[in-house]
């Protein structure tokens, strides 16, 4: 497959020509009606070829130690029980942890209960499989596990965090900071947060002739397929992994959990399909979370607001045996110009559950410090916060010097300000009051990197003219199904109704899946390439076919439009050609590869958030009154799904500064709030009058579609705009999130 150049990206193509107007249209999500009517089978609900058994996972009741004894006699004798596994009764002949015996495996073996160690509270330590869920649950409660506890560290302490690689030091920060006429040195802290996907992690598995079929809920298809191949010690093509409908991922399903391997292994053991779903409690305690951070920001500026020194140093934590760094400082390297800069991270290893990716890992918590620090600095300088940011806008990447692919950060701020009515803001805090409520406005910038990863797409045209896309891509609720159909229809010049999209299947052409807001660009570019390849194939077929009206036409003059293959005034349908020449259908595989030329550009999605809040003068409660996001994310494929991605991120941003937090119990290392009643994600009543829009943009350095990721940039900076609005409303500068009433009250004037 020849790879494209930047000239190819910029040249007119079916996506930029958009002759049917399908690109950008607010097409409803294909799977929306299926999901809301309960007819989209989620992994746990997939119908099995014969009646399934049900698995229940038992979590450790200590935070750190060793399983020394298990009394499972009662569980084994309980009604309907088919199998009990734990560290002292484990499946035989498992491979070593991490073993990779097949070439090119993207994941190593994950044997179950391979060691007696407990590394975090809630870690799966036993498993019961029974004929019904009720029997499995009942039997699981009968298992008695004896532990030997060992000393543990449960409390995040930035002072104990160790430096990690990747510090960036440019110029002489300390000296420039010391010399700066205007300074700020403050510390922010963000709590542990959880994904709270509506659909829990779940797997349904069954075996037929040595091949296991696995329906599971994951963001990426290949790694779990390879993990099972290694764990089960069977060739990769004996693992058919599917993830067709997914009820939320947000990074938490970029990892897999014991439901995956336990379902496959127990199903093989009992020779019956098995279903396992994690409970809501297990989703909190036994999957991954966004770790807490403590971030020190130091800004030094001239009296007219030019940053001369800038530092963001972030401490965070992770599980002792699962290295992960929440890189809260990274985004800031690409944001504001300043000659002297220092950014880096430290890490405290703890004996609590695994820290990992959650929507916009790094930015989501990192922007809650710097974007508030900029607001504070603007205040000290007597400058409007937008003006301060404009004075420090970076013409090129501030650290690498790379040119921007395109950057409308300032446009987002100025255009958004106009639409929001920023001009009405009184810069003096606590100056606007409506009855019991202080009212204020705040803003913040948004930035998140844009990426393109290698991907493939299978395109098939059938004898009836139907265009079928098959791709190992996932739709975690973002709209992948729908935008893949839109790209295909416009590339092939056929109506949307003529396209069928099948994704979430390990048998299909691989993609990197959904994550890091790279999904649409990576999978979509492969779909585009596949469509163009199909056009070439069909054009050659028509030109060479004496029975075609296009017989003898020059292949490069053959066009695809209005559902037809055309040349000058002659045409036929795709179906007519294919039914005549290749009645069993025509298949091609498209492939998209990132190009080096493109990587020379600094590529990000940008935005600006504006929030208005009310702060209750009596209770300190903060209510969002309205919020607007202005974004620039390249060409927009679908006005509805793209806006929805952004507003979803913004809503999460509101939650992350006002209500969301997971507290760790210092005695057990468990997360104290383990359900949606006590983990306070925003609900409809919390979110009023929230909207987002996009500035016109095409990023012709990013990919052939000119698009950029929208999945994560919406949360970036959103919470900071709310926090800044709280300050403007009532003068409370709370740097320890979330901004709960108890933290606001001390700032409020006596009644
Ligand atoms: Mo994402 S949080 O990189 O799936």
XYZ file of C-alpha atoms and ligand atoms in Angstrom:
755
model
C 0.000 0.000 0.000
C 1.662 3.276 -1.073
C 1.603 5.765 1.744
C 0.278 9.232 1.152
C 2.198 12.483 1.372
C 1.159 15.839 2.815
C 0.359 16.967 -0.734
C -2.090 14.091 -0.975
C -3.669 15.164 2.320
C -4.183 18.670 0.972
C -5.410 17.657 -2.511
C -9.182 17.566 -3.139
C -10.670 14.181 -2.343
C -14.188 12.779 -1.912
C -14.188 13.776 1.767
C -13.189 17.389 1.156
C -15.455 17.598 -1.906
C -18.323 16.180 0.152
C -20.579 16.125 -2.889
C -23.477 14.465 -1.098
C -23.040 16.582 2.005
C -22.822 13.491 4.198
C -19.585 14.586 5.873
C -20.434 16.913 8.727
C -24.127 16.088 8.702
C -25.752 15.492 12.098
C -26.540 11.844 11.350
C -28.151 10.003 14.272
C -26.069 7.289 15.818
C -26.732 3.982 14.108
C -26.826 2.043 17.349
C -28.731 4.652 19.350
C -32.199 3.144 18.849
C -30.789 -0.339 19.520
C -29.270 0.760 22.801
C -32.259 2.669 24.126
C -34.716 -0.067 23.201
C -32.624 -2.783 24.805
C -32.065 -4.576 21.514
C -28.304 -3.989 21.235
C -26.885 -7.104 22.863
C -24.139 -6.086 25.264
C -21.412 -8.628 26.004
C -23.247 -10.132 28.970
C -26.518 -10.362 27.036
C -25.308 -12.118 23.905
C -27.277 -15.266 23.308
C -25.213 -18.427 23.728
C -25.578 -21.534 21.507
C -26.566 -23.584 24.563
C -27.668 -22.549 28.064
C -24.866 -20.735 29.883
C -23.406 -21.074 33.350
C -22.738 -17.960 35.405
C -19.494 -16.903 37.005
C -19.019 -14.737 40.078
C -15.714 -13.160 41.033
C -14.766 -12.867 44.718
C -12.602 -9.931 45.758
C -9.939 -9.785 48.463
C -11.001 -8.363 51.811
C -7.553 -7.036 52.639
C -5.396 -4.513 50.849
C -2.043 -6.235 50.932
C -0.857 -9.696 51.906
C -1.089 -13.350 51.003
C -3.884 -15.904 50.815
C -2.808 -18.611 53.264
C -5.886 -20.846 53.383
C -9.203 -21.205 51.599
C -12.138 -23.167 52.957
C -14.214 -23.851 49.863
C -15.950 -27.068 50.983
C -19.321 -25.410 51.495
C -19.117 -23.599 48.174
C -18.211 -26.768 46.294
C -21.169 -28.567 47.897
C -23.606 -25.711 47.265
C -26.484 -26.203 44.804
C -25.653 -25.825 41.133
C -21.938 -25.201 41.604
C -19.800 -26.371 38.695
C -16.399 -25.042 39.506
C -14.474 -23.150 42.182
C -11.062 -21.612 41.582
C -8.704 -19.642 43.806
C -4.997 -19.428 44.517
C -4.978 -22.810 46.245
C -7.235 -24.521 43.685
C -6.190 -23.091 40.383
C -6.496 -24.354 36.822
C -3.658 -26.674 35.860
C -0.983 -26.130 33.227
C -1.260 -22.393 33.012
C 1.535 -20.478 31.251
C 3.831 -18.138 33.153
C 2.470 -14.662 33.729
C 3.398 -12.473 30.768
C 4.511 -15.385 28.586
C 4.443 -14.634 24.864
C 4.864 -17.729 22.783
C 3.165 -16.533 19.602
C 4.954 -14.149 17.248
C 3.802 -10.553 17.455
C 1.575 -10.941 20.491
C 0.335 -7.565 21.697
C -0.305 -9.009 25.170
C 1.226 -11.673 27.366
C -0.426 -14.554 29.201
C -2.528 -13.713 32.252
C -2.924 -16.945 34.239
C -5.681 -16.831 36.847
C -4.943 -16.952 40.591
C -1.376 -17.853 39.681
C -0.007 -16.503 42.933
C -1.434 -16.112 46.443
C -0.473 -12.444 46.720
C -3.081 -9.778 47.328
C -1.927 -6.466 45.901
C -5.040 -4.342 46.430
C -8.393 -4.466 48.200
C -10.985 -6.128 45.984
C -8.440 -7.932 43.815
C -10.095 -11.089 42.472
C -8.988 -14.002 44.670
C -11.646 -16.615 43.965
C -14.163 -17.568 41.312
C -17.323 -19.620 41.354
C -19.231 -20.893 38.384
C -22.758 -22.286 38.783
C -25.882 -23.023 36.798
C -27.520 -19.760 37.807
C -26.260 -16.375 38.884
C -28.078 -16.782 42.197
C -26.375 -20.110 42.886
C -22.997 -18.697 41.967
C -23.546 -15.678 44.213
C -24.719 -17.833 47.110
C -21.778 -20.211 46.783
C -19.309 -17.347 46.494
C -20.495 -16.027 49.847
C -19.620 -19.392 51.433
C -15.927 -19.259 50.549
C -13.794 -18.493 53.587
C -10.382 -17.048 52.833
C -7.633 -16.660 55.405
C -5.014 -14.016 54.724
C -1.717 -13.023 56.171
C -1.549 -9.262 55.978
C 1.684 -7.446 55.229
C 2.530 -3.787 55.827
C 1.086 -1.574 53.133
C 1.060 1.999 51.882
C -2.457 3.204 51.120
C -2.110 6.962 51.491
C -0.827 9.090 48.634
C 1.990 11.269 49.896
C 3.645 13.532 47.315
C 6.675 13.812 49.607
C 7.321 10.110 49.076
C 6.911 10.268 45.298
C 10.017 9.507 43.239
C 11.011 11.311 40.041
C 10.106 9.582 36.787
C 11.751 9.947 33.400
C 10.689 12.673 31.087
C 11.401 15.943 32.899
C 11.611 18.857 30.501
C 13.847 21.764 31.491
C 14.412 24.641 29.083
C 16.366 27.776 29.880
C 16.943 28.551 33.554
C 13.623 28.377 35.320
C 14.824 28.992 38.892
C 16.742 32.082 38.020
C 14.044 33.550 35.779
C 11.413 32.842 38.417
C 13.510 34.518 41.103
C 13.933 37.568 38.875
C 10.296 37.825 37.759
C 8.530 41.024 38.840
C 5.172 39.207 39.184
C 5.033 35.703 40.622
C 2.630 32.963 41.499
C 3.482 29.776 43.404
C 0.495 27.643 44.297
C -0.385 23.971 44.630
C -3.498 22.191 43.435
C -4.698 18.704 44.242
C -7.067 16.450 42.342
C -8.649 13.304 43.804
C -8.943 9.750 42.510
C -11.751 9.543 39.959
C -13.610 6.634 38.478
C -14.988 5.966 34.997
C -18.498 4.867 36.015
C -19.274 3.325 32.635
C -22.962 2.405 32.544
C -22.124 -1.050 31.214
C -19.854 -2.977 33.565
C -16.994 -5.091 32.258
C -18.475 -8.397 31.182
C -17.695 -11.442 29.077
C -19.693 -14.256 27.524
C -17.596 -17.152 26.194
C -18.167 -20.529 24.595
C -16.095 -23.176 22.810
C -16.668 -25.073 19.610
C -14.060 -27.408 18.075
C -11.140 -25.860 19.929
C -12.116 -22.310 19.075
C -13.401 -19.945 21.715
C -15.937 -17.253 20.905
C -15.695 -14.373 23.330
C -18.043 -11.414 23.532
C -16.548 -8.816 25.822
C -16.658 -5.091 26.478
C -13.367 -3.519 25.444
C -11.976 -0.496 23.625
C -9.325 -2.383 21.652
C -9.820 -5.729 19.925
C -6.354 -7.122 19.285
C -4.701 -7.025 22.735
C -7.437 -9.060 24.492
C -7.508 -11.538 21.605
C -3.766 -12.005 21.968
C -4.029 -12.145 25.766
C -6.465 -15.037 25.480
C -4.395 -16.793 22.864
C -1.366 -16.703 25.180
C -3.314 -17.518 28.345
C -5.263 -20.389 26.807
C -2.214 -21.509 24.825
C -4.111 -21.749 21.574
C -3.344 -20.110 18.216
C -4.673 -16.613 17.759
C -7.133 -17.623 15.082
C -8.767 -19.935 17.612
C -9.833 -16.910 19.612
C -12.786 -15.092 18.056
C -13.194 -11.944 20.108
C -16.150 -9.631 19.622
C -17.128 -6.309 21.125
C -20.100 -5.046 19.146
C -21.996 -2.801 21.527
C -20.276 -1.084 24.396
C -21.805 0.961 27.178
C -18.943 3.361 27.794
C -15.185 2.923 27.986
C -13.466 6.225 28.826
C -10.067 4.518 29.094
C -11.203 2.017 31.720
C -11.867 -0.584 29.049
C -8.479 0.007 27.472
C -7.441 -2.564 30.083
C -9.103 -5.940 30.520
C -10.014 -7.678 33.738
C -10.482 -11.177 35.073
C -13.953 -11.587 33.543
C -12.198 -12.054 30.196
C -9.843 -14.925 30.986
C -12.070 -16.527 33.631
C -15.015 -16.781 31.236
C -12.876 -18.361 28.519
C -11.058 -20.732 30.890
C -14.049 -21.865 32.899
C -16.089 -22.389 29.751
C -13.398 -24.724 28.450
C -13.240 -26.478 31.821
C -16.978 -27.145 32.185
C -17.650 -27.444 28.446
C -20.502 -24.961 28.600
C -20.910 -21.273 27.766
C -20.088 -18.968 30.690
C -21.164 -15.418 31.461
C -19.397 -13.122 33.909
C -20.111 -9.489 34.732
C -18.260 -7.440 37.302
C -20.512 -5.852 39.918
C -20.673 -2.087 40.285
C -18.553 -2.396 43.427
C -15.971 -4.375 41.487
C -16.013 -1.752 38.747
C -14.830 0.719 41.374
C -12.500 -1.481 43.380
C -11.147 -4.031 40.943
C -10.700 -2.145 37.682
C -8.677 1.022 37.120
C -9.097 4.621 38.212
C -7.637 8.022 37.483
C -5.012 8.581 40.189
C -4.916 11.629 42.417
C -2.398 14.368 41.711
C -0.722 17.185 43.581
C 0.497 19.889 41.225
C 2.732 22.813 42.014
C 2.569 25.627 39.492
C 5.010 28.502 39.475
C 4.563 31.370 37.075
C 6.849 34.338 36.673
C 5.746 37.226 34.460
C 6.605 40.738 33.426
C 4.327 43.526 34.632
C 2.599 43.502 31.249
C 1.824 39.814 31.487
C 4.494 37.994 29.468
C 5.472 34.701 31.054
C 9.212 34.570 31.636
C 9.261 31.480 33.833
C 6.847 28.619 33.960
C 6.892 25.384 35.984
C 4.355 22.628 36.483
C 5.512 19.766 38.683
C 3.040 16.996 39.273
C 3.108 14.190 41.821
C 0.851 11.199 41.358
C 0.539 7.555 42.361
C 0.090 4.127 40.878
C -0.148 0.505 41.959
C 3.144 -0.942 43.147
C 3.317 -3.606 40.433
C 1.569 -1.706 37.642
C 3.645 1.301 36.612
C 1.542 4.160 35.266
C 2.172 7.887 35.288
C -0.686 10.355 35.077
C 1.316 12.868 33.046
C -0.461 15.939 34.299
C 2.280 18.323 33.155
C 2.745 17.193 29.556
C 0.005 19.272 27.946
C 1.533 22.480 29.319
C 4.628 22.002 27.200
C 2.560 22.773 24.108
C 0.384 25.543 25.501
C 1.996 28.908 26.401
C 5.196 30.557 25.298
C 7.805 31.230 28.009
C 11.568 31.113 27.607
C 12.311 29.344 30.903
C 10.333 26.203 31.569
C 10.317 23.239 33.903
C 7.846 20.357 33.832
C 7.993 16.856 35.241
C 6.397 14.155 37.307
C 6.977 12.156 40.463
C 5.321 8.881 41.360
C 4.338 7.249 44.641
C 3.786 3.491 44.443
C 0.887 2.354 46.604
C -0.868 -0.866 47.564
C -4.217 0.198 46.142
C -6.048 -0.659 42.931
C -4.456 -0.002 39.569
C -4.159 3.553 38.283
C -4.551 3.881 34.545
C -6.045 5.831 31.674
C -9.208 7.835 32.099
C -10.511 10.264 29.483
C -7.696 12.652 28.540
C -5.172 11.133 30.924
C -2.821 13.952 31.914
C -4.768 16.932 30.619
C -7.989 16.252 32.489
C -6.355 16.750 35.881
C -3.348 18.774 34.723
C -5.366 21.588 33.212
C -7.115 22.050 36.555
C -3.929 23.607 37.928
C -2.357 25.678 35.165
C -5.619 27.049 33.778
C -6.548 28.282 37.250
C -3.037 29.591 37.835
C -3.382 31.668 34.663
C -6.656 33.038 36.027
C -4.963 33.973 39.309
C -2.063 35.563 37.489
C -4.439 37.579 35.307
C -6.087 38.806 38.477
C -2.789 39.857 40.019
C -1.831 41.656 36.817
C -5.213 43.308 36.426
C -5.534 41.715 33.004
C -8.472 39.924 31.440
C -7.681 36.181 31.516
C -8.190 35.945 27.757
C -5.831 38.850 27.170
C -3.197 37.200 29.373
C -3.448 34.030 27.317
C -3.265 35.957 24.034
C -0.097 37.704 25.216
C 1.471 34.290 25.766
C 0.222 32.586 22.646
C 2.886 30.393 21.062
C 3.578 30.906 17.346
C 5.296 27.529 17.214
C 5.421 24.659 19.685
C 6.984 26.379 22.717
C 9.426 23.541 23.454
C 10.182 21.766 20.196
C 9.826 24.718 17.833
C 7.686 22.578 15.519
C 5.155 24.489 13.439
C 1.491 24.048 14.344
C -0.545 21.974 11.892
C -3.266 24.512 12.581
C -4.059 26.252 15.841
C -7.142 28.327 16.474
C -6.726 28.527 20.239
C -6.985 32.317 20.322
C -9.927 32.245 17.904
C -11.725 29.792 20.197
C -11.210 32.180 23.118
C -12.242 35.348 21.323
C -15.144 33.885 19.360
C -16.395 31.932 22.363
C -16.155 35.053 24.525
C -18.398 36.933 22.115
C -21.019 34.193 21.987
C -20.969 33.675 25.718
C -21.239 37.330 26.632
C -17.887 37.403 28.417
C -17.894 41.181 28.094
C -20.586 41.333 30.786
C -18.285 39.740 33.351
C -17.302 41.919 36.256
C -13.623 41.114 36.852
C -14.025 41.970 40.546
C -14.858 38.830 42.552
C -18.040 38.667 44.627
C -19.420 41.739 42.899
C -22.547 40.207 41.371
C -25.313 38.920 43.571
C -28.778 37.614 42.802
C -30.616 37.037 46.047
C -28.910 34.209 47.878
C -26.517 33.582 44.999
C -23.200 35.047 44.094
C -22.856 34.861 40.327
C -19.612 34.700 38.402
C -17.984 33.737 35.137
C -14.785 31.900 34.379
C -12.955 30.655 31.332
C -10.122 28.286 30.490
C -8.281 27.012 27.448
C -8.527 23.454 26.128
C -5.797 21.502 24.391
C -5.257 17.849 23.635
C -2.888 16.106 21.266
C -3.998 14.664 17.946
C -2.731 11.288 16.814
C -2.863 8.955 13.842
C -2.087 5.265 14.278
C -1.809 2.539 11.625
C -5.123 0.905 10.768
C -6.801 -1.239 8.164
C -10.328 -1.562 6.841
C -12.009 -4.238 4.796
C -14.386 -2.888 2.155
C -16.727 -5.198 0.293
C -19.212 -4.478 -2.454
C -21.903 -7.102 -2.927
C -23.923 -8.010 -5.962
C -26.837 -5.870 -4.792
C -24.531 -2.860 -4.593
C -24.358 -2.852 -0.814
C -21.043 -1.540 0.525
C -19.957 -3.391 3.640
C -17.174 -2.096 5.880
C -15.581 -4.621 8.198
C -13.136 -3.321 10.734
C -11.701 -4.396 14.088
C -12.786 -1.039 15.466
C -14.996 -0.346 18.477
C -17.822 2.082 19.172
C -17.715 2.818 22.882
C -20.614 5.233 22.586
C -18.750 7.788 20.526
C -20.385 7.259 17.148
C -17.766 5.125 15.361
C -20.412 3.081 13.541
C -21.987 6.225 12.193
C -18.907 8.148 11.100
C -17.433 5.055 9.443
C -20.635 4.812 7.398
C -20.463 8.518 6.537
C -16.833 8.316 5.385
C -17.599 5.221 3.311
C -20.688 6.676 1.676
C -18.977 9.901 0.669
C -15.808 8.139 -0.504
C -17.753 5.650 -2.606
C -20.314 8.196 -3.782
C -23.257 6.132 -2.528
C -26.160 7.033 -0.255
C -25.663 6.360 3.446
C -28.387 3.715 3.336
C -26.277 1.642 0.952
C -23.509 1.213 3.550
C -23.382 -1.474 6.224
C -20.807 -1.169 9.011
C -19.658 -4.203 10.944
C -17.065 -3.625 13.655
C -15.834 -5.076 16.946
C -14.627 -8.409 15.596
C -11.129 -9.876 15.780
C -11.678 -11.484 12.390
C -11.883 -8.079 10.710
C -9.088 -5.801 9.500
C -7.334 -4.497 12.614
C -7.362 -0.956 13.988
C -5.928 0.461 17.205
C -9.506 0.738 18.512
C -10.905 3.560 20.609
C -8.603 5.542 22.889
C -6.553 8.687 23.161
C -8.995 10.428 20.798
C -7.182 8.695 17.934
C -10.057 6.400 16.916
C -11.914 8.391 14.272
C -8.772 9.607 12.510
C -7.008 6.235 12.565
C -9.906 3.931 11.698
C -11.527 6.567 9.477
C -8.419 7.138 7.382
C -8.188 3.393 6.728
C -11.833 3.364 5.658
C -11.120 6.236 3.280
C -8.092 4.411 1.852
C -10.141 1.250 1.476
C -12.876 3.160 -0.327
C -10.357 4.695 -2.719
C -8.868 1.254 -3.345
C -12.336 -0.114 -4.058
C -12.987 2.707 -6.512
C -9.819 1.795 -8.394
C -10.761 -1.883 -8.435
C -14.303 -1.281 -9.680
C -13.204 1.325 -12.232
C -10.715 -1.098 -13.753
C -13.334 -3.816 -13.738
C -15.884 -1.634 -15.565
C -13.404 -0.287 -18.128
C -12.358 -3.817 -19.025
C -15.880 -5.231 -19.258
C -17.391 -5.205 -22.773
C -20.819 -5.541 -21.155
C -20.354 -2.320 -19.182
C -21.459 1.065 -20.547
C -18.060 2.229 -19.285
C -16.167 -0.255 -21.438
C -13.005 1.314 -22.769
C -13.235 4.424 -20.565
C -9.983 5.816 -19.151
C -9.828 4.448 -15.625
C -8.753 7.747 -14.079
C -11.741 9.503 -15.630
C -14.216 7.166 -14.011
C -16.059 8.821 -11.158
C -18.240 7.583 -8.324
C -21.259 9.727 -7.537
C -24.990 9.572 -6.920
C -24.702 5.833 -6.344
C -23.272 5.346 -9.839
C -19.996 4.565 -11.544
C -19.790 7.152 -14.292
C -17.613 8.347 -17.174
C -18.705 11.239 -19.385
C -22.418 10.598 -19.935
C -22.324 6.848 -19.314
C -22.983 5.124 -16.034
C -24.093 2.030 -14.191
C -24.743 1.130 -10.588
C -22.200 -0.625 -8.393
C -24.626 -3.523 -8.112
C -24.986 -3.911 -11.886
C -21.228 -4.140 -12.344
C -20.541 -6.411 -9.400
C -23.468 -8.759 -10.055
C -22.223 -9.213 -13.607
C -18.475 -9.443 -13.024
C -18.075 -10.709 -9.453
C -21.404 -12.028 -8.168
C -19.839 -13.289 -4.956
C -18.708 -9.738 -4.164
C -15.554 -7.660 -4.432
C -13.248 -7.273 -1.419
C -10.362 -4.916 -0.824
C -8.401 -3.997 2.267
C -7.481 -0.370 2.862
C -4.539 0.572 4.978
C -3.607 3.882 6.543
C -0.124 4.647 7.833
C 1.004 7.801 9.601
C 3.559 9.733 7.556
C 6.773 11.261 8.863
C 6.114 14.641 7.235
C 2.941 14.941 9.264
C 4.723 14.179 12.511
C 6.942 17.212 12.018
C 3.923 19.353 12.945
C 2.625 20.039 16.414
C -0.916 18.685 16.236
C -3.586 19.382 18.808
C -7.297 19.903 19.117
C -8.071 23.234 20.797
C -10.903 24.926 22.573
C -12.022 27.450 25.128
C -14.534 26.910 27.924
C -16.797 29.552 29.434
C -18.791 28.892 32.570
C -21.215 30.837 34.700
C -21.929 29.566 38.189
C -23.966 30.546 41.169
C -22.476 30.123 44.632
C -24.984 30.008 47.439
C -24.064 32.681 49.964
C -25.565 30.646 52.801
C -24.537 27.065 52.035
C -21.519 27.449 49.781
C -23.131 25.171 47.221
C -21.972 25.737 43.638
C -24.496 25.393 40.798
C -23.613 25.563 37.140
C -25.836 28.173 35.456
C -24.573 27.903 31.912
C -21.526 26.750 30.026
C -20.252 27.121 26.480
C -17.323 25.531 24.701
C -15.791 26.862 21.473
C -13.654 24.247 19.750
C -11.409 23.855 16.738
C -10.877 20.194 15.907
C -10.307 20.042 12.190
C -13.097 18.989 9.849
C -16.128 17.705 11.707
C -17.428 14.371 10.421
C -20.763 14.443 12.233
C -22.058 17.604 13.864
C -24.147 15.659 16.344
C -21.729 12.990 17.539
C -18.798 15.425 17.643
C -20.744 17.955 19.709
C -21.917 15.146 21.945
C -18.334 14.019 22.551
C -17.379 17.559 23.516
C -20.360 18.238 25.780
C -19.891 14.839 27.434
C -16.327 15.822 28.240
C -17.413 19.235 29.522
C -20.005 17.662 31.804
C -17.330 15.389 33.193
C -15.159 18.449 33.735
C -17.942 19.982 35.810
C -18.202 16.791 37.864
C -14.474 16.582 38.382
C -14.273 19.989 40.077
C -17.588 20.035 41.936
C -18.530 16.532 43.083
C -16.454 13.569 41.918
C -13.906 11.883 44.128
C -12.962 8.464 45.383
C -11.608 8.503 48.899
C -9.271 5.715 50.009
C -10.003 4.075 53.345
C -6.722 4.406 55.250
C -7.370 1.133 57.099
C -7.973 -1.208 54.144
C -6.874 0.639 51.051
C -10.359 0.271 49.621
C -12.229 2.989 47.803
C -14.895 4.139 50.227
C -17.536 5.145 47.714
C -18.209 2.167 45.480
C -21.524 2.914 43.823
C -23.275 5.542 41.765
C -25.175 6.727 44.833
C -22.025 7.813 46.630
C -19.707 8.587 43.715
C -21.267 11.827 42.586
C -21.113 12.009 38.808
C -23.232 14.886 37.501
C -26.876 14.111 36.733
C -29.235 15.982 34.432
C -30.357 18.340 37.198
C -26.748 19.432 37.698
C -26.171 20.348 34.077
C -28.213 23.138 32.586
C -27.712 25.197 29.477
C -24.460 23.567 28.407
C -23.430 23.750 24.772
C -20.453 23.513 22.464
C -19.730 24.474 18.882
C -16.905 24.181 16.392
C -15.038 26.811 14.450
C -14.655 25.979 10.768
C -11.342 24.195 10.318
C -9.597 21.622 8.181
C -6.318 20.171 9.391
C -4.658 19.082 6.176
C -1.478 18.083 8.015
C -3.218 15.526 10.214
C -4.651 12.867 7.900
C -6.413 12.586 4.528
C -9.732 13.434 6.177
C -8.508 16.725 7.663
C -10.063 15.763 10.994
C -8.764 15.797 14.567
C -9.828 13.931 17.669
C -12.789 15.222 19.671
C -13.138 12.452 22.243
C -10.986 13.928 24.954
C -10.425 17.639 24.343
C -13.874 18.458 25.773
C -12.905 17.580 29.337
C -9.571 19.385 29.075
C -9.826 22.679 30.941
C -13.589 22.396 31.455
C -13.328 22.109 35.223
C -10.870 24.984 35.390
C -13.426 27.304 33.767
C -15.899 26.301 36.482
C -13.353 26.779 39.266
C -12.439 30.191 37.877
C -16.132 31.081 37.768
C -16.431 30.114 41.439
C -13.646 32.540 42.263
C -15.202 35.278 40.185
C -18.574 34.637 41.808
C -17.549 34.677 45.443
C -13.802 35.106 45.819
C -13.211 31.510 46.912
C -10.004 30.149 45.425
C -10.279 26.446 46.263
C -7.275 24.527 44.966
C -8.176 21.203 46.498
C -10.779 19.554 44.279
C -13.644 18.931 44.341
C -14.936 22.356 45.368
C -17.433 21.128 47.950
C -19.439 23.567 50.098
C -17.269 22.996 53.184
C -14.270 24.374 51.275
C -16.190 27.360 49.914
C -17.847 28.440 53.170
C -14.752 29.903 54.871
C -14.390 32.361 51.979
C -17.953 33.646 52.174
C -18.778 36.851 54.015
C -20.623 36.526 57.329
C -24.361 36.724 56.854
Mo -8.325 6.780 26.569
S -8.498 7.477 28.449
O -6.683 6.992 26.149
O -9.173 5.439 26.255
